[in-house]
PDB file of C-alpha atoms in Angstrom:
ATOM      1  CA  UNK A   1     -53.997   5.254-107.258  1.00  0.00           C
ATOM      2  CA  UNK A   2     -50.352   5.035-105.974  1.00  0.00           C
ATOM      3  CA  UNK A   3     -48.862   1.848-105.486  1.00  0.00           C
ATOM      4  CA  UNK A   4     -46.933   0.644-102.381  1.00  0.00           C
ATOM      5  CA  UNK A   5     -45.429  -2.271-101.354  1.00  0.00           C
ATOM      6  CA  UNK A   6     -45.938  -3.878 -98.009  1.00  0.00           C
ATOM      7  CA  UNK A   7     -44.747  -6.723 -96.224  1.00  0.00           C
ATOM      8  CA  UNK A   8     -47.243  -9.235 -95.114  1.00  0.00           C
ATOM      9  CA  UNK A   9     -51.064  -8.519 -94.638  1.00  0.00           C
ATOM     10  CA  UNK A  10     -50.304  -6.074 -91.865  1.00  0.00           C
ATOM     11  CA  UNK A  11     -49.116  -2.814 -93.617  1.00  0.00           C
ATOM     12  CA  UNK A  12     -52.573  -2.319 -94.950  1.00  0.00           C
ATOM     13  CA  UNK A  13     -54.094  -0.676 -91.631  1.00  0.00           C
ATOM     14  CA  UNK A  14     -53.864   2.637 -93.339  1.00  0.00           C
ATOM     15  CA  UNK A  15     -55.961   2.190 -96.083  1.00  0.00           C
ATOM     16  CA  UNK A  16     -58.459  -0.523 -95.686  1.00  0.00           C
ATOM     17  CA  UNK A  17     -59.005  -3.465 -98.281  1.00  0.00           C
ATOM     18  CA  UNK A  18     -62.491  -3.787 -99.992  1.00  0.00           C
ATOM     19  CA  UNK A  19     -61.029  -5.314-103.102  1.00  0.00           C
ATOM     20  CA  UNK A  20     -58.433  -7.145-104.749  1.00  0.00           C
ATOM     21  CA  UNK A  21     -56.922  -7.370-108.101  1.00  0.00           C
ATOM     22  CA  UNK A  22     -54.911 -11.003-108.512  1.00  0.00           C
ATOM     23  CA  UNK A  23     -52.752 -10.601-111.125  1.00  0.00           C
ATOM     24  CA  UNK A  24     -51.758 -14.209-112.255  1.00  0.00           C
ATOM     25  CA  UNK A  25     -50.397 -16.142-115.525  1.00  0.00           C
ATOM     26  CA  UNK A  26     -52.967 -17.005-117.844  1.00  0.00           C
ATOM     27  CA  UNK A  27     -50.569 -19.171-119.599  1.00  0.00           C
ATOM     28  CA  UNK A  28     -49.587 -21.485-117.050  1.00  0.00           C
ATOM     29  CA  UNK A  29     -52.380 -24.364-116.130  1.00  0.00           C
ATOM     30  CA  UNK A  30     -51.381 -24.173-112.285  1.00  0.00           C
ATOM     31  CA  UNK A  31     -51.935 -20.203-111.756  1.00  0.00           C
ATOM     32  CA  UNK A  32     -55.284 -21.042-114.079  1.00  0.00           C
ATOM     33  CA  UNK A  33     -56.414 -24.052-111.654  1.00  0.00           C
ATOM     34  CA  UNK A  34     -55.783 -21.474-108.910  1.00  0.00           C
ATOM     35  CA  UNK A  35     -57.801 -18.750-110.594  1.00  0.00           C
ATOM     36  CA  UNK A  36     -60.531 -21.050-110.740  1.00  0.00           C
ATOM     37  CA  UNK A  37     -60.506 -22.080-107.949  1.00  0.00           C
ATOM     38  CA  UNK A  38     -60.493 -18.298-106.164  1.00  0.00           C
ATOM     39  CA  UNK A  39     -63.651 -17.901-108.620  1.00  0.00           C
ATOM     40  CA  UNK A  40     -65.549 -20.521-106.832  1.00  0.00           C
ATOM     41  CA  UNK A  41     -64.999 -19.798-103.037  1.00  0.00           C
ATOM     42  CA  UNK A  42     -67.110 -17.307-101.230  1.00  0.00           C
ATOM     43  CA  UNK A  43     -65.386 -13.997-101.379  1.00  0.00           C
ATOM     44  CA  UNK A  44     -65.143 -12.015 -98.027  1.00  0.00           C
ATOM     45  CA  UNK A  45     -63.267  -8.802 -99.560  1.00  0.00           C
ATOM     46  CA  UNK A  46     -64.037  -9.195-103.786  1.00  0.00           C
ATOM     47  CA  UNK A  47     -61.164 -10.352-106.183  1.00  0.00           C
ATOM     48  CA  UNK A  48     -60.637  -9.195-109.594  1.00  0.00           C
ATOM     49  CA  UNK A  49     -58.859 -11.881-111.202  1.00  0.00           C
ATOM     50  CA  UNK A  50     -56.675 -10.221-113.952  1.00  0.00           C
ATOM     51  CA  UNK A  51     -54.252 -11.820-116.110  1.00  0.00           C
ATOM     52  CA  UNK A  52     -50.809 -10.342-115.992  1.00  0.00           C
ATOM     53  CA  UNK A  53     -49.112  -8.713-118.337  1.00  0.00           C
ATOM     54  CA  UNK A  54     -51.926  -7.619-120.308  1.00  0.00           C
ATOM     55  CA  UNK A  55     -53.323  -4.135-121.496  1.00  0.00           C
ATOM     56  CA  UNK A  56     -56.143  -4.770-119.179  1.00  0.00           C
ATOM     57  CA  UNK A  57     -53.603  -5.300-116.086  1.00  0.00           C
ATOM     58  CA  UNK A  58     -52.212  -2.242-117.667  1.00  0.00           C
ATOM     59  CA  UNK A  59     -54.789  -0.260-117.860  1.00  0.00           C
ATOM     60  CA  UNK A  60     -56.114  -0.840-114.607  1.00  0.00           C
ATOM     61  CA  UNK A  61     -52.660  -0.393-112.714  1.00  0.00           C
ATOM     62  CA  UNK A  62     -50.293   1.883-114.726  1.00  0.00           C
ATOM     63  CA  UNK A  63     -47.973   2.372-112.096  1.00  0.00           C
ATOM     64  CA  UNK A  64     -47.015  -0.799-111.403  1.00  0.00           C
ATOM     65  CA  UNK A  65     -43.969  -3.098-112.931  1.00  0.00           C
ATOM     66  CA  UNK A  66     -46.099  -5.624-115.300  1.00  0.00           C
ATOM     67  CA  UNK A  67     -42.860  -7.764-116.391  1.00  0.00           C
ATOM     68  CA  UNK A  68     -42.318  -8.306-112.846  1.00  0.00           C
ATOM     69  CA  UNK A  69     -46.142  -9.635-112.289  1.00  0.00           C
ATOM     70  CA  UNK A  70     -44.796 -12.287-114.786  1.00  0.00           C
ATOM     71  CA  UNK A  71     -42.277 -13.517-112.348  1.00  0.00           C
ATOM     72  CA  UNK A  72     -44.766 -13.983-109.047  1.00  0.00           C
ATOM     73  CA  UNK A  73     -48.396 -13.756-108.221  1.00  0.00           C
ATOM     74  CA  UNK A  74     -49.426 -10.333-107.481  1.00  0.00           C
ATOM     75  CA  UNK A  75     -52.078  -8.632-105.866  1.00  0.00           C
ATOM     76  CA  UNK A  76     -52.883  -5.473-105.435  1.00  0.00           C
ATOM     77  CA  UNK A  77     -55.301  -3.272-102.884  1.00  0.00           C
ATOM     78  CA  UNK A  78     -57.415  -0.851-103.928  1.00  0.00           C
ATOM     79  CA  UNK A  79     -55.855   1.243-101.447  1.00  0.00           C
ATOM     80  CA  UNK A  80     -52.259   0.885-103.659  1.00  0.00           C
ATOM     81  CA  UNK A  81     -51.489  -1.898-101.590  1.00  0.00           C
ATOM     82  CA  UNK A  82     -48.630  -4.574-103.218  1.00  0.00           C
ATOM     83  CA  UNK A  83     -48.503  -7.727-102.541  1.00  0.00           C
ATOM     84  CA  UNK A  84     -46.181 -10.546-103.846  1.00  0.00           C
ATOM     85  CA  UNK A  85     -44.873 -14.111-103.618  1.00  0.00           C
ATOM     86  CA  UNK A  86     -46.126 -15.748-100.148  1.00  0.00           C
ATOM     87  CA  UNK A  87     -47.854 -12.823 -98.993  1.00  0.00           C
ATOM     88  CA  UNK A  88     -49.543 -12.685-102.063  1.00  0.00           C
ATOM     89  CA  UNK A  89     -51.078 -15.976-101.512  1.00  0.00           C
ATOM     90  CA  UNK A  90     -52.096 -15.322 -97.520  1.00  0.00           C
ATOM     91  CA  UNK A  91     -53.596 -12.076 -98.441  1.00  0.00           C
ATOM     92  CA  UNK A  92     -55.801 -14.159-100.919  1.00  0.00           C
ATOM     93  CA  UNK A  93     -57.042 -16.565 -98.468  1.00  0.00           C
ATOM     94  CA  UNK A  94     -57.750 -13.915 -96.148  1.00  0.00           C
ATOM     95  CA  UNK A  95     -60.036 -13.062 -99.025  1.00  0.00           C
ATOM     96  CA  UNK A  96     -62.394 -15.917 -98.910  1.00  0.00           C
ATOM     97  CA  UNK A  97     -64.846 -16.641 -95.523  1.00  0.00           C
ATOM     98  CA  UNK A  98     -63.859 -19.852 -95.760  1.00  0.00           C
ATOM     99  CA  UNK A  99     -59.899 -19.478 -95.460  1.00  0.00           C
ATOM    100  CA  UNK A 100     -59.412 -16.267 -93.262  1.00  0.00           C
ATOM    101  CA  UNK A 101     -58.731 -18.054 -90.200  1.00  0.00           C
ATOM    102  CA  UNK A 102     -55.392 -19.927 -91.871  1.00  0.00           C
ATOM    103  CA  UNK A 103     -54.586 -16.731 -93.358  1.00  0.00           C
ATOM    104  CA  UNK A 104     -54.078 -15.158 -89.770  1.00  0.00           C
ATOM    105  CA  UNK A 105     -52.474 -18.185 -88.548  1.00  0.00           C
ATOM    106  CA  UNK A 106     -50.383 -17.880 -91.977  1.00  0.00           C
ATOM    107  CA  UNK A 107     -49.459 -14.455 -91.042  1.00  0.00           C
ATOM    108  CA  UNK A 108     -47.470 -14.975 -87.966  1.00  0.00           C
ATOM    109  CA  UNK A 109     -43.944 -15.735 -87.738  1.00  0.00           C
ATOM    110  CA  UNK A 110     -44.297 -19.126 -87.809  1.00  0.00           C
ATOM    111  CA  UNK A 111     -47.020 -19.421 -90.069  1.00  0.00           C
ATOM    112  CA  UNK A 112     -45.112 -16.971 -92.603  1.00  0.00           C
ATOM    113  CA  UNK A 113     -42.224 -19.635 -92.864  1.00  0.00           C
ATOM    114  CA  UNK A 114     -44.620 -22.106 -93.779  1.00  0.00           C
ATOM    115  CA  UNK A 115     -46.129 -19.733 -96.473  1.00  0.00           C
ATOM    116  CA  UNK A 116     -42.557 -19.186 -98.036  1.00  0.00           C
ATOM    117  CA  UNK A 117     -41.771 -22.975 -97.959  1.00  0.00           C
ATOM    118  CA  UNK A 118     -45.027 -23.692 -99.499  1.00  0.00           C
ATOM    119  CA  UNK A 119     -44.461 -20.827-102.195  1.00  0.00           C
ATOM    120  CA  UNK A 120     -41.178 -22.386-102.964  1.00  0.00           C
ATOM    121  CA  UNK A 121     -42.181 -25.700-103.448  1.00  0.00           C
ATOM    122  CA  UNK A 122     -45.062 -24.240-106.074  1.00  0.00           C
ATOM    123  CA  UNK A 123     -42.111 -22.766-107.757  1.00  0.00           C
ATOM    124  CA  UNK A 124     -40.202 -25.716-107.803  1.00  0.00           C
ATOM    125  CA  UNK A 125     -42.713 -27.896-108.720  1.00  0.00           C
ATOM    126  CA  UNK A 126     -43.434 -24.945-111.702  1.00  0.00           C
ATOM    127  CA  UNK A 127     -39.865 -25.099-112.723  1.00  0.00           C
ATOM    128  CA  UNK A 128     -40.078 -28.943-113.108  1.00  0.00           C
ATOM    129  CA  UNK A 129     -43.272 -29.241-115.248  1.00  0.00           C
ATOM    130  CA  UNK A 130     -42.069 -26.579-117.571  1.00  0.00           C
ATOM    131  CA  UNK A 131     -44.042 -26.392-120.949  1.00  0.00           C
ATOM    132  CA  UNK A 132     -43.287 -23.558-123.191  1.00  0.00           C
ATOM    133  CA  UNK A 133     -45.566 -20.857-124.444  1.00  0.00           C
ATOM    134  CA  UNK A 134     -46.507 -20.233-128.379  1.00  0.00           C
ATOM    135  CA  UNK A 135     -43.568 -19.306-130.235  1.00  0.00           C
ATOM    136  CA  UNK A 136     -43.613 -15.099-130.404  1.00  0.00           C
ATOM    137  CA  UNK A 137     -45.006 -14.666-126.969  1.00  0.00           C
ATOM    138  CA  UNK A 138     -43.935 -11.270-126.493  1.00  0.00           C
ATOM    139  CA  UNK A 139     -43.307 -10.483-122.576  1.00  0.00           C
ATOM    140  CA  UNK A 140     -44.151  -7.272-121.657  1.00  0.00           C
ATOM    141  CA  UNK A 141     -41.688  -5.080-120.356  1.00  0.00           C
ATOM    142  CA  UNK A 142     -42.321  -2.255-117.513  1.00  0.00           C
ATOM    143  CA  UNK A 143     -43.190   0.165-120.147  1.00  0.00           C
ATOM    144  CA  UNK A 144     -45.999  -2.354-121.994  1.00  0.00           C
ATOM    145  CA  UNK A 145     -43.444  -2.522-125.067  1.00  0.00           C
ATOM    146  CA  UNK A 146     -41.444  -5.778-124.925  1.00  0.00           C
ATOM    147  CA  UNK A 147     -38.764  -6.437-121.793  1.00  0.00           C
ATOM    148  CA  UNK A 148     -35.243  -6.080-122.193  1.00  0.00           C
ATOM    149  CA  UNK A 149     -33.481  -9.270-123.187  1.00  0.00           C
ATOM    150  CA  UNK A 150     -34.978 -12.860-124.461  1.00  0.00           C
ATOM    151  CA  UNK A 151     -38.485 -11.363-125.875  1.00  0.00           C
ATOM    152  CA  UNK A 152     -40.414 -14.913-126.016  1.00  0.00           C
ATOM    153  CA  UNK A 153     -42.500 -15.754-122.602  1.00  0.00           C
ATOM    154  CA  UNK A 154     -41.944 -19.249-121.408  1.00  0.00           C
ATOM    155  CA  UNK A 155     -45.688 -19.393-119.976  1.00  0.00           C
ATOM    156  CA  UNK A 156     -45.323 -19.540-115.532  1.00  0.00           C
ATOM    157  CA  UNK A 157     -42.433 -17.891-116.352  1.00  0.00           C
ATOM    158  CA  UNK A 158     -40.614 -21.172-117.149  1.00  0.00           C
ATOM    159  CA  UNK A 159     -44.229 -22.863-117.604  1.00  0.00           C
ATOM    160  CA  UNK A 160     -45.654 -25.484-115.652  1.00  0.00           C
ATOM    161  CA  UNK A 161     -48.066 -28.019-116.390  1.00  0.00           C
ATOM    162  CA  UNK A 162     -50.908 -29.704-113.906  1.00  0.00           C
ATOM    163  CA  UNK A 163     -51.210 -33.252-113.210  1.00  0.00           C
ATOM    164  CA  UNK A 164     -54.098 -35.031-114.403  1.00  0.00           C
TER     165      UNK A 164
END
């Protein structure tokens, strides 16, 4: 499979969707909530929730830069589509029976603001719960051997933790 990124849910009309593969943090409690959460809706187009960085994200998508999947929820078409940050999230919706129709309101111009605001505020709110991984974390790099630089994870990529 070759891997290309596109903008929004719309550069997909070449290669239709039947399935998804999230790539999210296993080590931060808000991506996990969110997994869960995916797991439980009814599924329109099938997700493969797959935690990043690992050999199984790996495996299944060689081609594509794991370190970075570390940084921002991912998710990738089975068609090589790439999906990241706020579009990411709206192409996940548009997953689930349930959420489609926000998903196309989310995908207009208007609606794609309030994706990216909402997005940032997530991150935000990450960045102020932070809560550090296990000591010798290793974050993979592009190549699956560790990334360049600091070598210890800090679980969300800075961490986050979930309100009771």
């Amino acid at each position: 499979m070759t891997v290309r990124a596109v903008s929004g849910d719309r550069g997909a009309a070449g290669a239709p969707v039947g399935r998804l593969t999230v790539l999210y943090d296993a080590h931060c409690p808000l991506c996990a909530s969110v997994r869960d959460w995916l797991v439980r809706q009814r599924q329109l187009v099938p997700l493969d929730l797959v935690p990043a960085g690992t050999e199984q994200a790996r495996q299944r998508l060689p081609e594509l830069d794991h370190a970075s999947t570390l940084e921002e929820i991912t998710v990738v078409g089975d068609g090589g589509q790439v999906y990241r940050g706020a579009a990411a999230w709206v192409v996940c919706l548009w997953a689930l029976r349930k959420y489609r129709p926000l998903a196309h309101r989310l995908s207009t111009r208007s609606g794609q603001r309030l994706a990216r605001g909402a997005v940032l505020a997530a991150a935000q709110y990450r960045d102020a719960h932070r809560r550090p991984q296990p000591v010798g974390t290793v974050v993979p790099g592009p190549s699956g051997g560790p990334a360049p630089g600091p070598s210890v994870a800090r679980g969300c990529r800075g961490g986050c933790a979930v309100p009771d």
